[in-house]
PDB file of N, CA and C in Angstrom:
ATOM      1  N   MET I 156     -12.977   6.020  -0.978  1.00  0.00           N
ATOM      2  CA  MET I 156     -11.889   5.123  -1.106  1.00  0.00           C
ATOM      3  C   MET I 156     -10.673   5.595  -0.524  1.00  0.00           C
ATOM      4  N   ASP I 157      -9.549   5.153   0.492  1.00  0.00           N
ATOM      5  CA  ASP I 157      -8.697   5.764   0.820  1.00  0.00           C
ATOM      6  C   ASP I 157      -7.582   5.488   0.181  1.00  0.00           C
ATOM      7  N   SER I 158      -6.366   6.020   0.476  1.00  0.00           N
ATOM      8  CA  SER I 158      -5.080   5.791  -0.501  1.00  0.00           C
ATOM      9  C   SER I 158      -4.290   4.529  -0.700  1.00  0.00           C
ATOM     10  N   SER I 159      -4.792   3.682   0.554  1.00  0.00           N
ATOM     11  CA  SER I 159      -4.346   2.328   0.558  1.00  0.00           C
ATOM     12  C   SER I 159      -5.137   1.411  -0.514  1.00  0.00           C
ATOM     13  N   ALA I 160      -6.519   1.659  -0.330  1.00  0.00           N
ATOM     14  CA  ALA I 160      -7.165   0.937  -1.156  1.00  0.00           C
ATOM     15  C   ALA I 160      -7.076   0.989  -2.471  1.00  0.00           C
ATOM     16  N   ARG I 161      -6.779   2.642  -2.633  1.00  0.00           N
ATOM     17  CA  ARG I 161      -6.736   3.029  -4.116  1.00  0.00           C
ATOM     18  C   ARG I 161      -5.498   2.391  -4.853  1.00  0.00           C
ATOM     19  N   ARG I 162      -4.462   2.284  -4.032  1.00  0.00           N
ATOM     20  CA  ARG I 162      -3.372   1.529  -4.578  1.00  0.00           C
ATOM     21  C   ARG I 162      -3.537   0.125  -4.706  1.00  0.00           C
ATOM     22  N   GLU I 163      -4.124  -0.476  -3.878  1.00  0.00           N
ATOM     23  CA  GLU I 163      -4.353  -1.829  -4.043  1.00  0.00           C
ATOM     24  C   GLU I 163      -5.201  -1.963  -5.433  1.00  0.00           C
ATOM     25  N   LYS I 164      -6.206  -1.052  -5.523  1.00  0.00           N
ATOM     26  CA  LYS I 164      -7.112  -1.082  -7.040  1.00  0.00           C
ATOM     27  C   LYS I 164      -6.305  -1.134  -8.211  1.00  0.00           C
ATOM     28  N   ILE I 165      -5.161  -0.041  -8.157  1.00  0.00           N
ATOM     29  CA  ILE I 165      -4.203   0.269  -9.308  1.00  0.00           C
ATOM     30  C   ILE I 165      -3.605  -1.259  -9.517  1.00  0.00           C
ATOM     31  N   LEU I 166      -3.143  -1.651  -8.441  1.00  0.00           N
ATOM     32  CA  LEU I 166      -2.403  -2.897  -8.731  1.00  0.00           C
ATOM     33  C   LEU I 166      -3.175  -3.997  -9.194  1.00  0.00           C
ATOM     34  N   GLN I 167      -4.446  -4.020  -8.722  1.00  0.00           N
ATOM     35  CA  GLN I 167      -5.388  -5.319  -9.216  1.00  0.00           C
ATOM     36  C   GLN I 167      -5.591  -4.987 -10.770  1.00  0.00           C
ATOM     37  N   ILE I 168      -5.918  -3.320 -11.111  1.00  0.00           N
ATOM     38  CA  ILE I 168      -5.846  -3.304 -12.811  1.00  0.00           C
ATOM     39  C   ILE I 168      -4.771  -3.563 -13.579  1.00  0.00           C
ATOM     40  N   LEU I 169      -3.674  -3.282 -13.090  1.00  0.00           N
ATOM     41  CA  LEU I 169      -2.268  -3.499 -13.824  1.00  0.00           C
ATOM     42  C   LEU I 169      -2.121  -5.129 -13.680  1.00  0.00           C
ATOM     43  N   GLN I 170      -2.375  -5.798 -12.821  1.00  0.00           N
ATOM     44  CA  GLN I 170      -2.164  -7.522 -12.625  1.00  0.00           C
ATOM     45  C   GLN I 170      -3.265  -8.188 -13.915  1.00  0.00           C
ATOM     46  N   GLU I 171      -4.628  -7.331 -13.975  1.00  0.00           N
ATOM     47  CA  GLU I 171      -5.496  -8.040 -14.694  1.00  0.00           C
ATOM     48  C   GLU I 171      -5.379  -7.691 -16.284  1.00  0.00           C
ATOM     49  N   SER I 172      -4.827  -6.558 -16.271  1.00  0.00           N
ATOM     50  CA  SER I 172      -4.362  -6.110 -17.775  1.00  0.00           C
ATOM     51  C   SER I 172      -3.505  -6.803 -18.600  1.00  0.00           C
ATOM     52  N   SER I 173      -3.781  -7.111 -19.900  1.00  0.00           N
ATOM     53  CA  SER I 173      -2.597  -7.986 -20.960  1.00  0.00           C
ATOM     54  C   SER I 173      -1.575  -6.546 -21.320  1.00  0.00           C
ATOM     55  N   SER I 174      -1.966  -5.443 -21.089  1.00  0.00           N
ATOM     56  CA  SER I 174      -1.125  -4.425 -21.876  1.00  0.00           C
ATOM     57  C   SER I 174      -1.180  -3.248 -20.990  1.00  0.00           C
ATOM     58  N   ALA I 175      -0.278  -1.790 -21.398  1.00  0.00           N
ATOM     59  CA  ALA I 175      -0.162  -0.902 -20.873  1.00  0.00           C
ATOM     60  C   ALA I 175      -1.604  -0.178 -20.412  1.00  0.00           C
ATOM     61  N   VAL I 176      -1.794   0.395 -19.132  1.00  0.00           N
ATOM     62  CA  VAL I 176      -2.773   1.182 -18.947  1.00  0.00           C
ATOM     63  C   VAL I 176      -2.668   2.625 -18.556  1.00  0.00           C
ATOM     64  N   THR I 177      -3.187   3.349 -19.272  1.00  0.00           N
ATOM     65  CA  THR I 177      -3.154   4.797 -19.186  1.00  0.00           C
ATOM     66  C   THR I 177      -3.499   5.363 -17.835  1.00  0.00           C
ATOM     67  N   GLY I 178      -2.633   6.492 -17.482  1.00  0.00           N
ATOM     68  CA  GLY I 178      -2.805   6.996 -16.268  1.00  0.00           C
ATOM     69  C   GLY I 178      -4.557   7.672 -16.350  1.00  0.00           C
ATOM     70  N   THR I 179      -4.873   8.172 -17.722  1.00  0.00           N
ATOM     71  CA  THR I 179      -6.228   8.628 -17.596  1.00  0.00           C
ATOM     72  C   THR I 179      -7.172   7.840 -17.153  1.00  0.00           C
ATOM     73  N   ALA I 180      -6.854   6.458 -17.613  1.00  0.00           N
ATOM     74  CA  ALA I 180      -7.873   5.118 -17.497  1.00  0.00           C
ATOM     75  C   ALA I 180      -7.914   4.819 -16.064  1.00  0.00           C
ATOM     76  N   LEU I 181      -6.548   4.944 -15.014  1.00  0.00           N
ATOM     77  CA  LEU I 181      -6.428   4.498 -14.014  1.00  0.00           C
ATOM     78  C   LEU I 181      -7.199   5.674 -13.192  1.00  0.00           C
ATOM     79  N   SER I 182      -7.143   6.803 -13.486  1.00  0.00           N
ATOM     80  CA  SER I 182      -7.700   8.118 -12.683  1.00  0.00           C
ATOM     81  C   SER I 182      -9.264   7.796 -12.683  1.00  0.00           C
ATOM     82  N   LYS I 183      -9.822   7.601 -13.903  1.00  0.00           N
ATOM     83  CA  LYS I 183     -11.310   7.406 -14.034  1.00  0.00           C
ATOM     84  C   LYS I 183     -11.977   6.127 -13.049  1.00  0.00           C
ATOM     85  N   ALA I 184     -11.047   4.733 -13.151  1.00  0.00           N
ATOM     86  CA  ALA I 184     -11.349   3.830 -12.563  1.00  0.00           C
ATOM     87  C   ALA I 184     -11.271   4.213 -10.853  1.00  0.00           C
ATOM     88  N   CYS I 185     -10.347   5.143 -10.402  1.00  0.00           N
ATOM     89  CA  CYS I 185     -10.273   5.483  -9.168  1.00  0.00           C
ATOM     90  C   CYS I 185     -10.893   6.703  -8.550  1.00  0.00           C
ATOM     91  N   ASN I 186     -11.642   7.336  -9.742  1.00  0.00           N
ATOM     92  CA  ASN I 186     -12.237   8.715  -9.525  1.00  0.00           C
ATOM     93  C   ASN I 186     -11.451   9.635  -8.669  1.00  0.00           C
ATOM     94  N   VAL I 187     -10.158   9.866  -9.034  1.00  0.00           N
ATOM     95  CA  VAL I 187      -9.409  10.895  -8.764  1.00  0.00           C
ATOM     96  C   VAL I 187      -8.653  11.382  -9.912  1.00  0.00           C
ATOM     97  N   SER I 188      -7.606  12.389  -9.624  1.00  0.00           N
ATOM     98  CA  SER I 188      -6.946  13.141 -10.941  1.00  0.00           C
ATOM     99  C   SER I 188      -5.911  12.252 -11.298  1.00  0.00           C
ATOM    100  N   ARG I 189      -5.375  12.458 -12.580  1.00  0.00           N
ATOM    101  CA  ARG I 189      -4.177  11.345 -13.161  1.00  0.00           C
ATOM    102  C   ARG I 189      -2.887  11.786 -12.047  1.00  0.00           C
ATOM    103  N   GLN I 190      -2.760  12.880 -11.544  1.00  0.00           N
ATOM    104  CA  GLN I 190      -1.686  13.468 -10.684  1.00  0.00           C
ATOM    105  C   GLN I 190      -1.596  12.484  -9.532  1.00  0.00           C
ATOM    106  N   ILE I 191      -2.729  12.391  -9.004  1.00  0.00           N
ATOM    107  CA  ILE I 191      -2.746  11.337  -7.786  1.00  0.00           C
ATOM    108  C   ILE I 191      -2.478   9.773  -8.227  1.00  0.00           C
ATOM    109  N   ILE I 192      -2.648   9.388  -9.329  1.00  0.00           N
ATOM    110  CA  ILE I 192      -2.337   8.217 -10.033  1.00  0.00           C
ATOM    111  C   ILE I 192      -0.772   8.308 -10.111  1.00  0.00           C
ATOM    112  N   VAL I 193      -0.262   9.153 -10.820  1.00  0.00           N
ATOM    113  CA  VAL I 193       1.207   9.179 -10.644  1.00  0.00           C
ATOM    114  C   VAL I 193       1.894   9.097  -9.344  1.00  0.00           C
ATOM    115  N   GLY I 194       1.626   9.793  -8.519  1.00  0.00           N
ATOM    116  CA  GLY I 194       1.975   9.764  -6.993  1.00  0.00           C
ATOM    117  C   GLY I 194       1.938   8.542  -6.481  1.00  0.00           C
ATOM    118  N   ASP I 195       0.614   7.693  -6.743  1.00  0.00           N
ATOM    119  CA  ASP I 195       0.552   6.517  -6.082  1.00  0.00           C
ATOM    120  C   ASP I 195       1.300   5.528  -6.994  1.00  0.00           C
ATOM    121  N   VAL I 196       1.529   5.730  -8.237  1.00  0.00           N
ATOM    122  CA  VAL I 196       2.439   4.735  -8.971  1.00  0.00           C
ATOM    123  C   VAL I 196       4.142   4.913  -8.313  1.00  0.00           C
ATOM    124  N   ALA I 197       4.415   6.143  -8.080  1.00  0.00           N
ATOM    125  CA  ALA I 197       5.757   6.404  -7.422  1.00  0.00           C
ATOM    126  C   ALA I 197       6.062   5.897  -6.035  1.00  0.00           C
ATOM    127  N   ILE I 198       4.415   5.918  -5.123  1.00  0.00           N
ATOM    128  CA  ILE I 198       4.977   4.946  -3.923  1.00  0.00           C
ATOM    129  C   ILE I 198       4.802   3.574  -3.984  1.00  0.00           C
ATOM    130  N   LEU I 199       3.895   3.098  -4.992  1.00  0.00           N
ATOM    131  CA  LEU I 199       4.118   1.411  -5.310  1.00  0.00           C
ATOM    132  C   LEU I 199       5.540   1.038  -5.695  1.00  0.00           C
ATOM    133  N   ARG I 200       6.269   1.980  -6.595  1.00  0.00           N
ATOM    134  CA  ARG I 200       7.704   1.618  -7.035  1.00  0.00           C
ATOM    135  C   ARG I 200       8.621   1.719  -5.548  1.00  0.00           C
ATOM    136  N   ALA I 201       8.305   2.842  -4.721  1.00  0.00           N
ATOM    137  CA  ALA I 201       9.169   3.013  -3.621  1.00  0.00           C
ATOM    138  C   ALA I 201       9.252   2.111  -2.671  1.00  0.00           C
ATOM    139  N   GLN I 202       7.748   1.084  -2.583  1.00  0.00           N
ATOM    140  CA  GLN I 202       7.755  -0.018  -2.199  1.00  0.00           C
ATOM    141  C   GLN I 202       8.340  -1.238  -2.596  1.00  0.00           C
ATOM    142  N   GLY I 203       8.923  -1.129  -3.808  1.00  0.00           N
ATOM    143  CA  GLY I 203       9.566  -2.263  -4.638  1.00  0.00           C
ATOM    144  C   GLY I 203       8.741  -3.027  -5.625  1.00  0.00           C
ATOM    145  N   ILE I 204       7.424  -2.438  -5.929  1.00  0.00           N
ATOM    146  CA  ILE I 204       6.713  -3.176  -6.726  1.00  0.00           C
ATOM    147  C   ILE I 204       7.277  -2.975  -8.296  1.00  0.00           C
ATOM    148  N   ALA I 205       7.353  -3.774  -8.966  1.00  0.00           N
ATOM    149  CA  ALA I 205       7.958  -3.407 -10.303  1.00  0.00           C
ATOM    150  C   ALA I 205       6.759  -3.079 -11.037  1.00  0.00           C
ATOM    151  N   ILE I 206       6.911  -1.625 -11.306  1.00  0.00           N
ATOM    152  CA  ILE I 206       5.882  -0.971 -12.331  1.00  0.00           C
ATOM    153  C   ILE I 206       6.762  -0.092 -13.325  1.00  0.00           C
ATOM    154  N   ILE I 207       6.536  -0.349 -14.579  1.00  0.00           N
ATOM    155  CA  ILE I 207       7.273   0.068 -15.489  1.00  0.00           C
ATOM    156  C   ILE I 207       6.249   1.331 -16.206  1.00  0.00           C
ATOM    157  N   SER I 208       6.818   2.364 -16.968  1.00  0.00           N
ATOM    158  CA  SER I 208       6.114   3.188 -17.654  1.00  0.00           C
ATOM    159  C   SER I 208       6.564   3.205 -19.384  1.00  0.00           C
ATOM    160  N   THR I 209       5.745   3.190 -20.030  1.00  0.00           N
ATOM    161  CA  THR I 209       5.686   3.139 -21.337  1.00  0.00           C
ATOM    162  C   THR I 209       4.852   3.918 -21.991  1.00  0.00           C
ATOM    163  N   PRO I 210       5.045   4.210 -23.184  1.00  0.00           N
ATOM    164  CA  PRO I 210       4.626   5.673 -24.164  1.00  0.00           C
ATOM    165  C   PRO I 210       2.862   5.177 -24.125  1.00  0.00           C
ATOM    166  N   ARG I 211       2.780   3.783 -23.967  1.00  0.00           N
ATOM    167  CA  ARG I 211       1.341   3.639 -23.954  1.00  0.00           C
ATOM    168  C   ARG I 211       0.589   3.453 -22.380  1.00  0.00           C
ATOM    169  N   GLY I 212       1.394   3.901 -21.370  1.00  0.00           N
ATOM    170  CA  GLY I 212       1.096   3.793 -19.942  1.00  0.00           C
ATOM    171  C   GLY I 212       1.873   3.169 -19.251  1.00  0.00           C
ATOM    172  N   VAL I 213       1.478   2.482 -17.915  1.00  0.00           N
ATOM    173  CA  VAL I 213       2.175   2.080 -17.037  1.00  0.00           C
ATOM    174  C   VAL I 213       1.689   0.361 -16.923  1.00  0.00           C
ATOM    175  N   GLU I 214       2.744  -0.351 -16.428  1.00  0.00           N
ATOM    176  CA  GLU I 214       2.149  -1.974 -16.476  1.00  0.00           C
ATOM    177  C   GLU I 214       3.223  -2.539 -15.300  1.00  0.00           C
ATOM    178  N   ARG I 215       2.893  -3.764 -15.066  1.00  0.00           N
ATOM    179  CA  ARG I 215       3.839  -4.257 -14.099  1.00  0.00           C
ATOM    180  C   ARG I 215       4.856  -4.929 -14.846  1.00  0.00           C
ATOM    181  N   SER I 216       5.978  -5.158 -14.291  1.00  0.00           N
ATOM    182  CA  SER I 216       6.981  -5.885 -14.927  1.00  0.00           C
ATOM    183  C   SER I 216       7.640  -7.212 -14.429  1.00  0.00           C
ATOM    184  N   GLU I 217       7.062  -8.126 -14.889  1.00  0.00           N
ATOM    185  CA  GLU I 217       7.189  -9.545 -14.128  1.00  0.00           C
ATOM    186  C   GLU I 217       8.696  -9.877 -14.111  1.00  0.00           C
ATOM    187  N   GLU I 218       9.434  -9.596 -15.246  1.00  0.00           N
ATOM    188  CA  GLU I 218      10.692  -9.750 -15.184  1.00  0.00           C
ATOM    189  C   GLU I 218      11.333  -9.103 -14.439  1.00  0.00           C
ATOM    190  N   HIS I 219      11.376  -7.853 -14.162  1.00  0.00           N
ATOM    191  CA  HIS I 219      12.053  -6.870 -13.030  1.00  0.00           C
ATOM    192  C   HIS I 219      11.631  -7.614 -11.804  1.00  0.00           C
ATOM    193  N   THR I 220      10.286  -7.834 -11.796  1.00  0.00           N
ATOM    194  CA  THR I 220       9.819  -8.415 -10.326  1.00  0.00           C
ATOM    195  C   THR I 220      10.840  -9.868  -9.762  1.00  0.00           C
ATOM    196  N   SER I 221      11.040 -10.602 -10.893  1.00  0.00           N
ATOM    197  CA  SER I 221      11.670 -11.722 -10.782  1.00  0.00           C
ATOM    198  C   SER I 221      13.239 -11.471 -10.184  1.00  0.00           C
ATOM    199  N   GLU I 222      13.745 -10.545 -10.874  1.00  0.00           N
ATOM    200  CA  GLU I 222      15.131  -9.824 -10.624  1.00  0.00           C
ATOM    201  C   GLU I 222      14.973  -9.360  -9.120  1.00  0.00           C
ATOM    202  N   LEU I 223      14.106  -8.746  -8.457  1.00  0.00           N
ATOM    203  CA  LEU I 223      13.976  -8.212  -7.171  1.00  0.00           C
ATOM    204  C   LEU I 223      13.956  -9.266  -6.224  1.00  0.00           C
ATOM    205  N   GLN I 224      13.314 -10.275  -6.491  1.00  0.00           N
ATOM    206  CA  GLN I 224      13.010 -11.253  -5.706  1.00  0.00           C
ATOM    207  C   GLN I 224      14.093 -12.498  -5.423  1.00  0.00           C
ATOM    208  N   SER I 225      14.976 -12.229  -6.541  1.00  0.00           N
ATOM    209  CA  SER I 225      16.424 -13.212  -6.122  1.00  0.00           C
ATOM    210  C   SER I 225      17.308 -12.366  -5.790  1.00  0.00           C
ATOM    211  N   GLN I 226      17.274 -11.420  -5.231  1.00  0.00           N
ATOM    212  CA  GLN I 226      18.289 -10.500  -4.639  1.00  0.00           C
ATOM    213  C   GLN I 226      18.104 -10.703  -3.288  1.00  0.00           C
TER     214      GLN I 226
END
């Protein structure tokens, strides 16, 4: 799986999840290290995708996404 496909998979997992997803769970799902996931999340954020970090993991922020779309 290349990096682009992996980031798409991360987004899919986050969209389908009703709660925060840990970096460890994402790394196992993508068969990469947790540090690779940290980097991918940073890239997704830099692309303007609203992902927030919580004590329980990362999740999509629909509220923040709405704010970005209205700007």
